[in-house]
PDB file of C-alpha atoms and ligand atoms in Angstrom:
ATOM      1  CA  UNK A   1       5.782 -17.119 -27.804  1.00  0.00           C
ATOM      2  CA  UNK A   2       8.083 -16.365 -24.929  1.00  0.00           C
ATOM      3  CA  UNK A   3       6.915 -18.306 -21.883  1.00  0.00           C
ATOM      4  CA  UNK A   4       8.877 -17.837 -18.703  1.00  0.00           C
ATOM      5  CA  UNK A   5       8.557 -19.548 -15.347  1.00  0.00           C
ATOM      6  CA  UNK A   6       9.891 -17.313 -12.611  1.00  0.00           C
ATOM      7  CA  UNK A   7      10.878 -19.606  -9.804  1.00  0.00           C
ATOM      8  CA  UNK A   8      12.175 -19.216  -6.289  1.00  0.00           C
ATOM      9  CA  UNK A   9      11.248 -19.502  -2.626  1.00  0.00           C
ATOM     10  CA  UNK A  10       8.814 -17.150  -0.851  1.00  0.00           C
ATOM     11  CA  UNK A  11      10.470 -13.758  -0.554  1.00  0.00           C
ATOM     12  CA  UNK A  12      12.885 -14.320  -3.452  1.00  0.00           C
ATOM     13  CA  UNK A  13      11.550 -11.282  -5.332  1.00  0.00           C
ATOM     14  CA  UNK A  14       9.380 -12.952  -7.962  1.00  0.00           C
ATOM     15  CA  UNK A  15       6.606 -10.336  -7.794  1.00  0.00           C
ATOM     16  CA  UNK A  16       8.972  -7.361  -8.048  1.00  0.00           C
ATOM     17  CA  UNK A  17      10.950  -8.808 -10.920  1.00  0.00           C
ATOM     18  CA  UNK A  18       7.837 -10.027 -12.762  1.00  0.00           C
ATOM     19  CA  UNK A  19       6.625  -6.462 -13.078  1.00  0.00           C
ATOM     20  CA  UNK A  20       9.824  -5.500 -14.848  1.00  0.00           C
ATOM     21  CA  UNK A  21       9.815  -8.508 -17.141  1.00  0.00           C
ATOM     22  CA  UNK A  22       6.215  -8.038 -18.289  1.00  0.00           C
ATOM     23  CA  UNK A  23       6.891  -4.407 -19.071  1.00  0.00           C
ATOM     24  CA  UNK A  24      10.099  -5.087 -20.962  1.00  0.00           C
ATOM     25  CA  UNK A  25       8.884  -8.074 -22.972  1.00  0.00           C
ATOM     26  CA  UNK A  26       5.134  -7.327 -23.185  1.00  0.00           C
ATOM     27  CA  UNK A  27       4.127 -10.580 -21.509  1.00  0.00           C
ATOM     28  CA  UNK A  28       0.964 -11.556 -19.652  1.00  0.00           C
ATOM     29  CA  UNK A  29       1.658 -11.930 -15.928  1.00  0.00           C
ATOM     30  CA  UNK A  30      -0.006 -14.883 -14.210  1.00  0.00           C
ATOM     31  CA  UNK A  31       0.697 -14.968 -10.492  1.00  0.00           C
ATOM     32  CA  UNK A  32      -1.296 -17.731  -8.844  1.00  0.00           C
ATOM     33  CA  UNK A  33      -0.744 -16.065  -5.440  1.00  0.00           C
ATOM     34  CA  UNK A  34      -2.212 -12.777  -6.741  1.00  0.00           C
ATOM     35  CA  UNK A  35      -5.129 -14.564  -8.388  1.00  0.00           C
ATOM     36  CA  UNK A  36      -5.918 -16.456  -5.179  1.00  0.00           C
ATOM     37  CA  UNK A  37      -5.690 -13.206  -3.178  1.00  0.00           C
ATOM     38  CA  UNK A  38      -8.145 -11.597  -5.607  1.00  0.00           C
ATOM     39  CA  UNK A  39     -10.601 -14.434  -4.904  1.00  0.00           C
ATOM     40  CA  UNK A  40     -10.001 -14.136  -1.153  1.00  0.00           C
ATOM     41  CA  UNK A  41     -10.791 -10.438  -1.240  1.00  0.00           C
ATOM     42  CA  UNK A  42     -13.944 -10.945  -3.279  1.00  0.00           C
ATOM     43  CA  UNK A  43     -15.014 -13.891  -1.136  1.00  0.00           C
ATOM     44  CA  UNK A  44     -15.688 -16.163  -4.101  1.00  0.00           C
ATOM     45  CA  UNK A  45     -16.189 -19.892  -3.515  1.00  0.00           C
ATOM     46  CA  UNK A  46     -12.639 -20.462  -4.739  1.00  0.00           C
ATOM     47  CA  UNK A  47     -11.395 -17.758  -2.367  1.00  0.00           C
ATOM     48  CA  UNK A  48     -13.116 -19.333   0.625  1.00  0.00           C
ATOM     49  CA  UNK A  49     -11.587 -22.685  -0.213  1.00  0.00           C
ATOM     50  CA  UNK A  50      -8.108 -21.294  -0.897  1.00  0.00           C
ATOM     51  CA  UNK A  51      -8.031 -19.282   2.329  1.00  0.00           C
ATOM     52  CA  UNK A  52      -8.056 -22.396   4.512  1.00  0.00           C
ATOM     53  CA  UNK A  53      -4.765 -23.485   2.912  1.00  0.00           C
ATOM     54  CA  UNK A  54      -3.101 -20.133   2.310  1.00  0.00           C
ATOM     55  CA  UNK A  55      -3.505 -18.741   5.801  1.00  0.00           C
ATOM     56  CA  UNK A  56      -1.642 -21.770   7.144  1.00  0.00           C
ATOM     57  CA  UNK A  57       1.149 -21.551   4.588  1.00  0.00           C
ATOM     58  CA  UNK A  58       0.030 -24.756   2.835  1.00  0.00           C
ATOM     59  CA  UNK A  59      -0.446 -25.242  -0.884  1.00  0.00           C
ATOM     60  CA  UNK A  60      -3.891 -25.083  -2.417  1.00  0.00           C
ATOM     61  CA  UNK A  61      -4.585 -28.602  -3.835  1.00  0.00           C
ATOM     62  CA  UNK A  62      -3.193 -29.240  -7.328  1.00  0.00           C
ATOM     63  CA  UNK A  63      -6.504 -29.941  -9.047  1.00  0.00           C
ATOM     64  CA  UNK A  64      -7.949 -26.624  -7.836  1.00  0.00           C
ATOM     65  CA  UNK A  65      -4.852 -24.639  -8.798  1.00  0.00           C
ATOM     66  CA  UNK A  66      -4.442 -26.287 -12.205  1.00  0.00           C
ATOM     67  CA  UNK A  67      -8.092 -25.691 -13.070  1.00  0.00           C
ATOM     68  CA  UNK A  68      -7.798 -22.020 -12.138  1.00  0.00           C
ATOM     69  CA  UNK A  69      -4.574 -21.567 -14.096  1.00  0.00           C
ATOM     70  CA  UNK A  70      -6.072 -23.137 -17.217  1.00  0.00           C
ATOM     71  CA  UNK A  71      -8.999 -20.730 -17.032  1.00  0.00           C
ATOM     72  CA  UNK A  72      -6.605 -17.780 -16.796  1.00  0.00           C
ATOM     73  CA  UNK A  73      -4.376 -18.900 -19.675  1.00  0.00           C
ATOM     74  CA  UNK A  74      -7.300 -19.441 -22.031  1.00  0.00           C
ATOM     75  CA  UNK A  75      -8.697 -15.943 -21.313  1.00  0.00           C
ATOM     76  CA  UNK A  76      -5.964 -14.431 -23.482  1.00  0.00           C
ATOM     77  CA  UNK A  77      -6.087 -14.624 -27.250  1.00  0.00           C
ATOM     78  CA  UNK A  78      -2.810 -14.258 -29.138  1.00  0.00           C
ATOM     79  CA  UNK A  79      -0.565 -13.303 -26.224  1.00  0.00           C
ATOM     80  CA  UNK A  80       3.138 -12.606 -26.877  1.00  0.00           C
ATOM     81  CA  UNK A  81       3.807 -14.973 -24.025  1.00  0.00           C
ATOM     82  CA  UNK A  82       3.278 -15.583 -20.338  1.00  0.00           C
ATOM     83  CA  UNK A  83       5.254 -15.125 -17.211  1.00  0.00           C
ATOM     84  CA  UNK A  84       4.248 -17.742 -14.685  1.00  0.00           C
ATOM     85  CA  UNK A  85       4.925 -16.529 -11.158  1.00  0.00           C
ATOM     86  CA  UNK A  86       4.275 -18.919  -8.283  1.00  0.00           C
ATOM     87  CA  UNK A  87       3.277 -21.687 -10.700  1.00  0.00           C
ATOM     88  CA  UNK A  88       4.128 -24.545 -11.170  1.00  0.00           C
ATOM     89  CA  UNK A  89       4.787 -25.264  -7.511  1.00  0.00           C
ATOM     90  CA  UNK A  90       4.624 -29.070  -7.698  1.00  0.00           C
ATOM     91  CA  UNK A  91       5.654 -31.635 -10.306  1.00  0.00           C
ATOM     92  CA  UNK A  92       2.016 -32.483 -11.193  1.00  0.00           C
ATOM     93  CA  UNK A  93       1.452 -28.758 -11.842  1.00  0.00           C
ATOM     94  CA  UNK A  94       4.525 -28.695 -14.104  1.00  0.00           C
ATOM     95  CA  UNK A  95       3.216 -31.692 -16.070  1.00  0.00           C
ATOM     96  CA  UNK A  96      -0.221 -30.067 -16.414  1.00  0.00           C
ATOM     97  CA  UNK A  97       1.380 -26.854 -17.651  1.00  0.00           C
ATOM     98  CA  UNK A  98       3.408 -28.701 -20.286  1.00  0.00           C
ATOM     99  CA  UNK A  99       0.252 -30.394 -21.498  1.00  0.00           C
ATOM    100  CA  UNK A 100      -1.717 -27.142 -21.608  1.00  0.00           C
ATOM    101  CA  UNK A 101       1.007 -25.343 -23.565  1.00  0.00           C
ATOM    102  CA  UNK A 102       1.273 -28.290 -25.940  1.00  0.00           C
ATOM    103  CA  UNK A 103      -2.406 -27.847 -26.748  1.00  0.00           C
ATOM    104  CA  UNK A 104      -1.616 -24.212 -27.579  1.00  0.00           C
ATOM    105  CA  UNK A 105       1.325 -25.319 -29.766  1.00  0.00           C
ATOM    106  CA  UNK A 106       3.866 -23.660 -27.554  1.00  0.00           C
ATOM    107  CA  UNK A 107       6.193 -24.529 -24.671  1.00  0.00           C
ATOM    108  CA  UNK A 108       8.110 -23.106 -21.722  1.00  0.00           C
ATOM    109  CA  UNK A 109      11.131 -21.167 -23.006  1.00  0.00           C
ATOM    110  CA  UNK A 110      13.051 -21.004 -19.742  1.00  0.00           C
ATOM    111  CA  UNK A 111      12.720 -21.329 -15.972  1.00  0.00           C
ATOM    112  CA  UNK A 112      14.575 -18.579 -14.139  1.00  0.00           C
ATOM    113  CA  UNK A 113      15.317 -19.535 -10.536  1.00  0.00           C
ATOM    114  CA  UNK A 114      15.998 -16.679  -8.119  1.00  0.00           C
ATOM    115  CA  UNK A 115      18.410 -18.108  -5.578  1.00  0.00           C
ATOM    116  CA  UNK A 116      18.438 -16.487  -2.135  1.00  0.00           C
ATOM    117  CA  UNK A 117      19.754 -17.955   1.154  1.00  0.00           C
ATOM    118  CA  UNK A 118      17.129 -18.905   3.745  1.00  0.00           C
ATOM    119  CA  UNK A 119      18.186 -16.390   6.410  1.00  0.00           C
ATOM    120  CA  UNK A 120      17.801 -13.530   3.951  1.00  0.00           C
ATOM    121  CA  UNK A 121      14.343 -14.836   2.945  1.00  0.00           C
ATOM    122  CA  UNK A 122      13.143 -14.803   6.540  1.00  0.00           C
ATOM    123  CA  UNK A 123      14.318 -11.200   6.992  1.00  0.00           C
ATOM    124  CA  UNK A 124      12.617 -10.079   3.777  1.00  0.00           C
ATOM    125  CA  UNK A 125       9.306 -11.752   4.647  1.00  0.00           C
ATOM    126  CA  UNK A 126       9.339 -10.240   8.131  1.00  0.00           C
ATOM    127  CA  UNK A 127       9.837  -6.794   6.585  1.00  0.00           C
ATOM    128  CA  UNK A 128       7.169  -7.398   3.958  1.00  0.00           C
ATOM    129  CA  UNK A 129       4.699  -8.292   6.758  1.00  0.00           C
ATOM    130  CA  UNK A 130       4.862  -4.667   7.928  1.00  0.00           C
ATOM    131  CA  UNK A 131       3.243  -3.460   4.706  1.00  0.00           C
ATOM    132  CA  UNK A 132       1.647  -6.387   2.854  1.00  0.00           C
ATOM    133  CA  UNK A 133      -1.272  -7.024   5.194  1.00  0.00           C
ATOM    134  CA  UNK A 134      -0.931 -10.709   4.296  1.00  0.00           C
ATOM    135  CA  UNK A 135      -1.867 -13.115   7.080  1.00  0.00           C
ATOM    136  CA  UNK A 136       0.741 -15.566   5.812  1.00  0.00           C
ATOM    137  CA  UNK A 137       3.523 -12.982   6.218  1.00  0.00           C
ATOM    138  CA  UNK A 138       2.707 -12.003   9.788  1.00  0.00           C
ATOM    139  CA  UNK A 139       3.526 -15.135  11.755  1.00  0.00           C
ATOM    140  CA  UNK A 140       7.072 -16.600  11.884  1.00  0.00           C
ATOM    141  CA  UNK A 141       5.624 -20.096  12.279  1.00  0.00           C
ATOM    142  CA  UNK A 142       3.606 -19.739   9.083  1.00  0.00           C
ATOM    143  CA  UNK A 143       6.624 -18.319   7.254  1.00  0.00           C
ATOM    144  CA  UNK A 144       8.612 -21.362   8.398  1.00  0.00           C
ATOM    145  CA  UNK A 145       5.769 -23.549   7.114  1.00  0.00           C
ATOM    146  CA  UNK A 146       5.931 -21.929   3.686  1.00  0.00           C
ATOM    147  CA  UNK A 147       9.670 -22.391   3.484  1.00  0.00           C
ATOM    148  CA  UNK A 148       9.289 -26.065   4.473  1.00  0.00           C
ATOM    149  CA  UNK A 149       6.577 -26.601   1.875  1.00  0.00           C
ATOM    150  CA  UNK A 150       8.835 -24.939  -0.673  1.00  0.00           C
ATOM    151  CA  UNK A 151      11.766 -27.216   0.153  1.00  0.00           C
ATOM    152  CA  UNK A 152       9.642 -30.349   0.169  1.00  0.00           C
ATOM    153  CA  UNK A 153       7.175 -29.845  -2.712  1.00  0.00           C
ATOM    154  CA  UNK A 154       8.350 -26.982  -4.857  1.00  0.00           C
ATOM    155  CA  UNK A 155      12.155 -27.294  -4.976  1.00  0.00           C
ATOM    156  CA  UNK A 156      11.847 -30.598  -6.985  1.00  0.00           C
ATOM    157  CA  UNK A 157      10.215 -28.644  -9.838  1.00  0.00           C
ATOM    158  CA  UNK A 158      13.678 -27.259 -10.572  1.00  0.00           C
ATOM    159  CA  UNK A 159      14.854 -30.756 -11.532  1.00  0.00           C
ATOM    160  CA  UNK A 160      11.816 -31.155 -13.774  1.00  0.00           C
ATOM    161  CA  UNK A 161      12.941 -28.213 -15.925  1.00  0.00           C
ATOM    162  CA  UNK A 162      16.654 -28.972 -15.563  1.00  0.00           C
ATOM    163  CA  UNK A 163      15.914 -32.346 -17.183  1.00  0.00           C
ATOM    164  CA  UNK A 164      14.571 -30.404 -20.189  1.00  0.00           C
ATOM    165  CA  UNK A 165      17.667 -28.191 -20.078  1.00  0.00           C
ATOM    166  CA  UNK A 166      15.517 -25.161 -19.245  1.00  0.00           C
ATOM    167  CA  UNK A 167      16.652 -24.209 -15.745  1.00  0.00           C
ATOM    168  CA  UNK A 168      18.812 -21.105 -15.326  1.00  0.00           C
ATOM    169  CA  UNK A 169      19.930 -20.049 -11.832  1.00  0.00           C
ATOM    170  CA  UNK A 170      19.892 -16.319 -11.099  1.00  0.00           C
ATOM    171  CA  UNK A 171      21.666 -14.843  -8.106  1.00  0.00           C
ATOM    172  CA  UNK A 172      18.826 -13.155  -6.180  1.00  0.00           C
ATOM    173  CA  UNK A 173      21.099 -11.059  -3.953  1.00  0.00           C
ATOM    174  CA  UNK A 174      21.917  -7.479  -4.919  1.00  0.00           C
ATOM    175  CA  UNK A 175      19.998  -4.384  -5.983  1.00  0.00           C
ATOM    176  CA  UNK A 176      16.628  -4.822  -7.671  1.00  0.00           C
ATOM    177  CA  UNK A 177      18.069  -3.273 -10.849  1.00  0.00           C
ATOM    178  CA  UNK A 178      21.084  -5.540 -10.968  1.00  0.00           C
ATOM    179  CA  UNK A 179      18.889  -8.628 -10.586  1.00  0.00           C
ATOM    180  CA  UNK A 180      16.628  -7.371 -13.388  1.00  0.00           C
ATOM    181  CA  UNK A 181      19.708  -7.039 -15.618  1.00  0.00           C
ATOM    182  CA  UNK A 182      20.678 -10.648 -14.834  1.00  0.00           C
ATOM    183  CA  UNK A 183      17.189 -11.810 -15.774  1.00  0.00           C
ATOM    184  CA  UNK A 184      17.167  -9.829 -19.041  1.00  0.00           C
ATOM    185  CA  UNK A 185      20.554 -11.285 -19.980  1.00  0.00           C
ATOM    186  CA  UNK A 186      19.405 -14.848 -19.278  1.00  0.00           C
ATOM    187  CA  UNK A 187      16.208 -14.381 -21.310  1.00  0.00           C
ATOM    188  CA  UNK A 188      17.936 -12.704 -24.235  1.00  0.00           C
ATOM    189  CA  UNK A 189      20.475 -15.527 -24.381  1.00  0.00           C
ATOM    190  CA  UNK A 190      17.592 -18.011 -24.782  1.00  0.00           C
ATOM    191  CA  UNK A 191      15.364 -16.134 -27.204  1.00  0.00           C
TER     192      UNK A 191
HETATM  193  P1  ADP B 201       4.999 -16.470  -1.837  1.00  0.00           P
HETATM  194  O1  ADP B 201       5.336 -15.167  -1.254  1.00  0.00           O
HETATM  195  O2  ADP B 201       5.043 -17.593  -0.858  1.00  0.00           O
HETATM  196  O3  ADP B 201       5.752 -16.756  -3.104  1.00  0.00           O
HETATM  197  P2  ADP B 201       2.475 -16.392  -3.311  1.00  0.00           P
HETATM  198  O4  ADP B 201       1.871 -15.059  -3.318  1.00  0.00           O
HETATM  199  O5  ADP B 201       3.060 -16.905  -4.573  1.00  0.00           O
HETATM  200  O6  ADP B 201       3.479 -16.394  -2.123  1.00  0.00           O
HETATM  201  O7  ADP B 201       1.400 -17.474  -2.811  1.00  0.00           O
HETATM  202  C1  ADP B 201       0.738 -17.353  -1.575  1.00  0.00           C
HETATM  203  C2  ADP B 201      -0.010 -18.635  -1.232  1.00  0.00           C
HETATM  204  O8  ADP B 201      -0.943 -18.941  -2.287  1.00  0.00           O
HETATM  205  C3  ADP B 201       0.856 -19.885  -1.124  1.00  0.00           C
HETATM  206  O9  ADP B 201       1.451 -20.035   0.139  1.00  0.00           O
HETATM  207  C4  ADP B 201      -0.210 -20.983  -1.424  1.00  0.00           C
HETATM  208  O10 ADP B 201      -1.027 -21.220  -0.316  1.00  0.00           O
HETATM  209  C5  ADP B 201      -1.063 -20.346  -2.500  1.00  0.00           C
HETATM  210  N1  ADP B 201      -0.533 -20.668  -3.847  1.00  0.00           N
HETATM  211  C6  ADP B 201       0.003 -19.791  -4.740  1.00  0.00           C
HETATM  212  N2  ADP B 201       0.395 -20.431  -5.858  1.00  0.00           N
HETATM  213  C7  ADP B 201       0.097 -21.750  -5.681  1.00  0.00           C
HETATM  214  C8  ADP B 201       0.275 -22.927  -6.457  1.00  0.00           C
HETATM  215  N3  ADP B 201       0.841 -22.878  -7.674  1.00  0.00           N
HETATM  216  N4  ADP B 201      -0.150 -24.107  -5.955  1.00  0.00           N
HETATM  217  C9  ADP B 201      -0.719 -24.172  -4.746  1.00  0.00           C
HETATM  218  N5  ADP B 201      -0.895 -23.117  -3.952  1.00  0.00           N
HETATM  219  C10 ADP B 201      -0.498 -21.910  -4.392  1.00  0.00           C
END
């Protein structure tokens, strides 16, 4: 299996690039943000719980997120691989993912980190707010919150994969196509 973690701060382009990677490599896309938004929209119990965190730019608690992710992974029989987008976002999530994949006799192939300077991220999120309809995109204070949470809780996950020699930095500035080419090259070098 080819299992990729697509990593990077809010606004780095994970969603856009994921679409290209799943198409090119035939992978299953698991975006925890998208899955939570699906639950929000359908007003499930999980959605109601997640909303209280998401709308403030906070993380949904690990145990809730890990449980949901496990359910999603085990829905697929014989996948070619997964692209994890927005997960793991904390070290406990990364440990839980390793354990889950071990049970499936597989492992993470590579973590691709889209690196984008903070000023550029803020501009992108402000622009996205005009079309996304996401409450967490609309307010500069909430955007700042998400970037702080990223720096504090999520950035350390990079070291977790670097310690396994699986972290590859990708320059996230440039045209969408040129970034896709960088990602393809990094994946093909690891396959
Ligand atoms: P972003 O644009 O910040 O990358 P996402 O769509 O990935 O946004 O996620 C939106 C929100 O969903 C996050 O701010 C968080 O509240 C929640 N969320 C998504 N993934 C996770 C996760 N792995 N752990 C905890 N909360 C998460």
